[in-house]
Short mmCIF file of C-alpha atoms in Angstrom, two decimals:
data_model
loop_
_atom_site.label_atom_id
_atom_site.label_comp_id
_atom_site.label_asym_id
_atom_site.label_seq_id
_atom_site.Cartn_x
_atom_site.Cartn_y
_atom_site.Cartn_z
CA MET A 353 7.84 34.96 -72.16
CA THR A 354 7.42 34.57 -68.39
CA HIS A 355 10.58 34.84 -66.42
CA SER A 356 11.16 33.66 -62.81
CA MET A 357 13.21 35.68 -60.31
CA THR A 358 14.90 32.46 -59.11
CA ALA A 359 18.30 31.67 -60.54
CA TYR A 360 21.74 30.44 -59.65
CA ALA A 361 24.88 30.74 -61.67
CA THR A 362 28.71 30.34 -61.30
CA ARG A 363 31.60 31.05 -63.52
CA SER A 364 35.30 30.52 -63.13
CA GLY A 365 38.39 31.95 -64.75
CA ALA A 366 42.16 32.31 -64.44
CA HIS A 367 44.77 34.86 -65.52
CA GLY A 368 48.47 34.38 -64.75
CA PRO A 369 48.76 33.44 -61.02
CA PHE A 370 45.27 34.58 -60.35
CA ALA A 371 42.16 32.24 -60.38
CA TRP A 372 38.60 33.48 -59.65
CA THR A 373 35.04 32.17 -59.11
CA TRP A 374 31.86 34.18 -59.54
CA GLU A 375 28.59 33.20 -57.79
CA VAL A 376 25.23 34.70 -58.37
CA ARG A 377 22.15 33.92 -56.43
CA SER A 378 18.66 35.39 -57.25
CA VAL A 379 15.32 35.11 -55.42
CA ASN A 380 12.03 36.92 -55.66
CA GLY A 381 11.80 40.51 -54.45
CA LYS A 382 9.46 43.53 -54.86
CA GLY A 383 12.15 45.53 -56.75
CA LEU A 384 15.72 44.99 -57.84
CA ASP A 385 17.92 44.70 -54.81
CA LEU A 386 21.54 44.17 -55.63
CA ARG A 387 24.06 43.00 -52.97
CA LEU A 388 27.73 42.85 -54.28
CA ARG A 389 30.82 41.46 -52.68
CA VAL A 390 33.58 42.09 -55.13
CA PRO A 391 37.29 43.07 -54.55
CA ASP A 392 37.59 46.86 -54.32
CA TRP A 393 41.14 46.77 -55.62
CA ILE A 394 39.99 46.01 -59.15
CA ALA A 395 39.22 49.46 -60.54
CA GLY A 396 35.69 49.94 -62.00
CA LEU A 397 34.59 46.33 -61.20
CA GLU A 398 31.59 47.05 -58.94
CA PRO A 399 29.99 49.80 -61.17
CA ALA A 400 30.45 47.36 -64.19
CA VAL A 401 28.62 44.55 -62.39
CA ARG A 402 25.91 46.79 -61.02
CA GLY A 403 25.35 48.27 -64.52
CA ALA A 404 25.06 44.90 -66.21
CA LEU A 405 22.65 43.53 -63.62
CA THR A 406 20.45 46.68 -63.88
CA ALA A 407 20.32 46.40 -67.60
CA GLY A 408 19.65 42.67 -67.65
CA LEU A 409 17.25 42.14 -64.75
CA ALA A 410 14.16 44.00 -63.60
CA ARG A 411 13.30 42.50 -60.18
CA GLY A 412 14.59 40.19 -57.52
CA ASN A 413 17.00 40.03 -54.67
CA VAL A 414 20.33 39.40 -56.32
CA GLN A 415 23.64 38.46 -54.48
CA VAL A 416 26.83 38.53 -56.43
CA ALA A 417 30.16 37.32 -54.89
CA LEU A 418 33.62 37.18 -56.52
CA ARG A 419 36.60 35.30 -54.93
CA ILE A 420 40.00 35.77 -56.31
CA GLN A 421 43.03 33.65 -55.18
CA ARG A 422 46.65 34.02 -56.18
CA ASP A 423 48.87 30.99 -56.72
CA GLU A 424 52.22 32.16 -55.44
CA SER A 425 53.90 29.16 -57.08
CA GLN A 426 53.16 30.78 -60.49
CA ASP A 427 54.79 34.07 -59.58
CA ASP A 428 57.53 34.40 -62.24
CA SER A 429 58.25 38.06 -61.73
CA ALA A 430 61.89 38.84 -62.57
CA LEU A 431 64.41 40.75 -60.45
CA ASP A 432 65.46 44.20 -61.52
CA GLU A 433 69.25 43.76 -61.42
CA ALA A 434 69.96 47.46 -61.86
CA ALA A 435 67.68 48.22 -58.80
CA ILE A 436 69.67 45.50 -56.81
CA THR A 437 73.02 47.21 -57.74
CA ARG A 438 71.63 50.61 -56.58
CA VAL A 439 70.34 49.15 -53.28
CA LEU A 440 73.62 47.32 -52.56
CA ALA A 441 75.53 50.55 -53.10
CA ASP A 442 73.15 52.39 -50.88
CA ILE A 443 73.65 49.71 -48.11
CA LYS A 444 77.30 50.02 -48.41
CA ARG A 445 77.18 53.86 -47.96
CA ILE A 446 74.78 53.59 -45.06
CA GLU A 447 77.13 51.08 -43.28
CA ALA A 448 80.03 53.30 -43.79
CA MET A 449 78.15 56.32 -42.46
CA ALA A 450 76.97 54.22 -39.47
CA ALA A 451 80.55 53.13 -38.72
CA GLN A 452 81.74 56.72 -38.64
CA ALA A 453 79.05 57.56 -36.25
CA SER A 454 79.78 54.53 -34.11
CA VAL A 455 76.29 53.21 -34.77
CA PRO A 456 76.07 49.43 -34.82
CA LEU A 457 74.02 47.93 -37.62
CA ALA A 458 72.95 44.30 -38.04
CA PRO A 459 74.44 42.82 -41.21
CA ALA A 460 71.98 42.94 -44.17
CA ARG A 461 70.83 39.56 -45.39
CA ALA A 462 69.97 38.54 -48.89
CA LEU A 463 66.46 37.62 -47.90
CA ASP A 464 65.84 41.12 -46.55
CA ILE A 465 66.87 42.71 -49.83
CA LEU A 466 64.92 40.08 -51.87
CA THR A 467 61.56 41.20 -50.10
CA MET A 468 61.92 44.77 -51.08
CA ARG A 469 59.12 45.50 -53.55
CA GLN A 470 61.20 47.85 -55.70
CA LEU A 471 63.54 45.15 -56.77
CA SER A 472 60.86 43.38 -58.86
CA ALA A 473 60.88 44.19 -62.52
CA ALA A 474 57.05 43.63 -62.45
CA ALA A 475 54.45 44.27 -59.82
CA PRO A 476 52.01 41.43 -60.06
CA ASP A 477 50.27 41.94 -56.60
CA ASP A 478 47.06 43.40 -58.08
CA GLY A 479 47.29 41.77 -61.49
CA GLY A 480 47.13 45.18 -63.19
CA PRO A 481 44.85 46.21 -66.03
CA ALA A 482 45.08 42.66 -67.71
CA LEU A 483 43.52 40.96 -64.63
CA ALA A 484 40.82 43.60 -64.34
CA ALA A 485 39.97 43.20 -68.05
CA ALA A 486 39.93 39.37 -67.77
CA VAL A 487 37.60 39.43 -64.72
CA LYS A 488 35.21 41.97 -66.32
CA ALA A 489 34.98 39.96 -69.45
CA ASP A 490 33.16 37.41 -67.36
CA ILE A 491 30.34 39.70 -66.41
CA ALA A 492 28.34 39.45 -69.57
CA PRO A 493 28.27 35.70 -69.84
CA LEU A 494 27.65 35.47 -66.17
CA ILE A 495 24.51 37.64 -66.45
CA ALA A 496 23.46 35.63 -69.52
CA ALA A 497 23.58 32.42 -67.54
CA VAL A 498 21.49 34.04 -64.86
CA GLN A 499 18.84 35.09 -67.51
CA GLU A 500 18.94 31.75 -69.04
CA MET A 501 18.10 29.97 -65.83
CA ARG A 502 15.36 32.59 -65.10
CA ALA A 503 13.87 31.92 -68.48
CA ALA A 504 13.91 28.09 -67.88
CA GLU A 505 12.43 28.59 -64.40
CA GLY A 506 9.82 30.96 -65.99
CA ALA A 507 8.90 28.37 -68.57
CA ALA A 508 7.92 26.00 -65.82
CA LEU A 509 6.11 28.72 -64.00
CA HIS A 510 4.24 29.57 -67.16
CA THR A 511 2.94 25.98 -67.36
CA VAL A 512 1.82 25.99 -63.68
CA LEU A 513 0.22 29.40 -63.95
CA THR A 514 -1.64 28.29 -67.22
CA GLY A 515 -2.98 25.24 -65.47
CA GLN A 516 -4.25 27.30 -62.48
CA LEU A 517 -5.96 29.91 -64.82
CA ASP A 518 -7.74 26.88 -66.57
CA GLN A 519 -8.88 25.68 -63.20
CA ILE A 520 -10.18 29.16 -62.16
CA ASP A 521 -11.83 29.62 -65.53
CA ALA A 522 -13.61 26.34 -65.15
CA LEU A 523 -14.82 27.27 -61.66
CA VAL A 524 -16.21 30.57 -62.97
CA SER A 525 -18.00 28.86 -65.75
CA ALA A 526 -19.52 26.37 -63.16
CA ALA A 527 -20.66 29.26 -61.03
CA ALA A 528 -22.19 31.02 -63.99
CA GLY A 529 -24.08 27.82 -64.91
CA LEU A 530 -25.72 27.89 -61.49
CA LEU A 531 -27.04 31.44 -61.93
CA PRO A 532 -30.46 30.75 -63.58
CA ALA A 533 -31.57 28.07 -61.23
CA ARG A 534 -30.27 30.11 -58.28
CA ALA A 535 -32.19 33.23 -59.45
CA GLU A 536 -35.48 31.32 -59.56
CA ALA A 537 -34.84 29.78 -56.15
CA GLN A 538 -34.02 33.21 -54.69
CA ARG A 539 -37.08 34.74 -56.22
CA ALA A 540 -39.37 31.98 -54.77
CA ALA A 541 -37.75 32.31 -51.39
CA VAL A 542 -38.30 36.04 -51.39
CA VAL A 543 -41.93 35.69 -52.35
CA ASP A 544 -42.47 33.09 -49.69
CA GLY A 545 -40.82 35.33 -47.05
CA LEU A 546 -42.90 38.33 -47.99
CA ALA A 547 -46.04 36.31 -47.76
CA ARG A 548 -45.18 35.03 -44.32
CA LEU A 549 -44.70 38.61 -43.14
CA THR A 550 -48.36 39.39 -43.45
CA ALA A 551 -51.45 37.70 -42.19
CA ASP A 552 -53.18 38.18 -45.48
CA ALA A 553 -50.96 37.72 -48.55
CA ALA A 554 -53.72 38.92 -50.80
CA SER A 555 -53.38 42.43 -49.19
CA LEU A 556 -49.83 42.77 -50.55
CA ASP A 557 -49.53 45.32 -53.42
CA PRO A 558 -48.27 43.22 -56.40
CA GLY A 559 -46.35 46.15 -57.73
CA LYS A 560 -44.70 46.92 -54.48
CA MET A 561 -43.90 43.40 -53.92
CA GLU A 562 -42.20 43.06 -57.35
CA GLN A 563 -40.04 46.09 -56.54
CA GLU A 564 -38.94 44.70 -53.19
CA ILE A 565 -38.16 41.40 -54.88
CA ALA A 566 -36.24 43.09 -57.62
CA GLN A 567 -34.25 45.09 -54.98
CA ILE A 568 -33.31 42.04 -53.11
CA LEU A 569 -32.37 40.00 -56.18
CA ILE A 570 -30.18 42.90 -57.42
CA LYS A 571 -28.28 43.00 -54.25
CA ALA A 572 -27.73 39.26 -54.38
CA ASP A 573 -26.86 39.17 -58.08
CA ILE A 574 -23.27 37.87 -58.90
CA THR A 575 -23.39 38.44 -62.63
CA GLU A 576 -21.04 41.39 -62.40
CA GLU A 577 -18.58 39.31 -60.32
CA ILE A 578 -18.80 36.43 -62.84
CA ASP A 579 -18.05 38.94 -65.69
CA ARG A 580 -15.15 40.49 -63.84
CA LEU A 581 -13.65 37.13 -62.97
CA ARG A 582 -13.76 36.15 -66.74
CA ALA A 583 -12.12 39.50 -67.68
CA HIS A 584 -9.39 38.81 -65.12
CA VAL A 585 -8.74 35.43 -66.57
CA ALA A 586 -8.45 36.96 -69.95
CA ALA A 587 -6.09 39.61 -68.60
CA ALA A 588 -3.97 37.11 -66.88
CA ARG A 589 -3.57 35.05 -70.04
CA ASP A 590 -2.57 38.25 -71.91
CA LEU A 591 0.17 38.85 -69.25
CA LEU A 592 1.45 35.36 -69.64
CA ALA A 593 1.86 35.86 -73.24
CA ALA A 594 3.41 39.32 -72.97
CA ASP A 595 7.13 40.24 -73.25
CA GLY A 596 9.03 41.82 -70.56
CA PRO A 597 8.45 41.96 -66.61
CA VAL A 598 4.83 41.39 -65.80
CA GLY A 599 5.17 40.18 -62.06
CA ARG A 600 3.88 43.50 -60.52
CA LYS A 601 0.82 43.57 -62.84
CA PHE A 602 0.17 39.96 -62.23
CA ASP A 603 0.31 40.45 -58.33
CA PHE A 604 -2.25 43.31 -58.60
CA LEU A 605 -4.44 41.23 -60.71
CA ALA A 606 -4.37 38.41 -58.28
CA GLN A 607 -5.56 40.76 -55.61
CA GLU A 608 -8.55 41.54 -57.80
CA PHE A 609 -9.25 37.85 -58.37
CA ASN A 610 -9.31 37.42 -54.63
CA ARG A 611 -11.68 40.35 -54.05
CA GLU A 612 -14.22 38.93 -56.61
CA ALA A 613 -14.05 35.46 -55.09
CA ASN A 614 -14.64 36.82 -51.70
CA THR A 615 -17.60 38.83 -52.98
CA LEU A 616 -19.01 35.81 -54.76
CA CYS A 617 -18.86 33.73 -51.46
CA ALA A 618 -20.55 36.48 -49.49
CA LYS A 619 -23.37 36.83 -51.85
CA SER A 620 -23.72 33.12 -52.53
CA GLY A 621 -26.85 31.99 -50.67
CA ASN A 622 -26.45 28.64 -52.31
CA ALA A 623 -24.56 25.61 -51.06
CA GLU A 624 -23.24 24.55 -54.37
CA LEU A 625 -22.16 28.11 -55.35
CA THR A 626 -20.52 28.47 -51.92
CA ARG A 627 -18.53 25.27 -52.57
CA ILE A 628 -17.42 26.69 -55.92
CA GLY A 629 -16.51 30.09 -54.38
CA LEU A 630 -14.35 28.35 -51.76
CA ASP A 631 -12.65 26.24 -54.43
CA LEU A 632 -12.10 29.51 -56.32
CA LYS A 633 -10.46 31.25 -53.36
CA VAL A 634 -8.16 28.25 -52.93
CA ALA A 635 -7.14 28.27 -56.54
CA VAL A 636 -6.50 32.04 -56.51
CA ASP A 637 -4.43 31.76 -53.34
CA GLN A 638 -2.27 29.02 -54.98
CA MET A 639 -1.88 31.16 -58.08
CA ARG A 640 -0.79 34.13 -55.89
CA GLU A 641 1.93 31.98 -54.36
CA GLN A 642 3.29 31.22 -57.87
CA ILE A 643 3.01 34.83 -58.97
CA GLN A 644 5.41 35.94 -56.26
CA ASN A 645 8.25 34.42 -58.36
CA VAL A 646 7.32 36.11 -61.66
CA GLU A 647 9.75 38.77 -62.70
#
């Protein structure tokens, strides 16, 4: 199945006072280029994301962003009354010591005491292991969503490439159909040209002339190019039917298509064949553009 490298996926979740949103964007690339923007205070998050992406995707420039927000209104952390009692006793002793040393101290306010972290029975600042586990649980379905979109885009890409291969195949068949008439026309042109090179055509050695004609026609022959183009079409159809990433192979094959089309045009010597060759070059170029998105 053909997969595209283009995809976009989001996923949201919440745990306690925390809410988060994942966002993944993927476009075409020569290899697998991962760019992650995830909170570094969640232990093991980046390696987990990177490992999942590497296991699930083969190529593409992939950007992953995770935004986490905390709703302070949901902070229900309890106060540690025993800790408060100890802090108040410590404040009383400190004030007594300061008075003996004649050091003036500003009166302690309840708000000052309340903001001391050690007075909270729970420390919800980073969400702890529970938040980390909840966020990491989103990684697998997030990658699955990316893969699903890549597959959907790949199905559309498969249809486009199949149509382009059909067009190329038809052009190659049309070129092949011109070969017999082209060969006869070239042979006649060569004979006529050789005859004009001598004042007395009868003095030409028939055997030598046949050899010269054969050499010229061999150099102008495009049978091998036609055969290779047909083989390339068959190979491209096999790649479309194959499982796994085939984008690199397809790209190399497109270069071979282009090389044979160029050679066909260079050897043409026939207006109709030149037209077909130019149409072939356009079709190959259009196919190469689509191939850039194949994983």
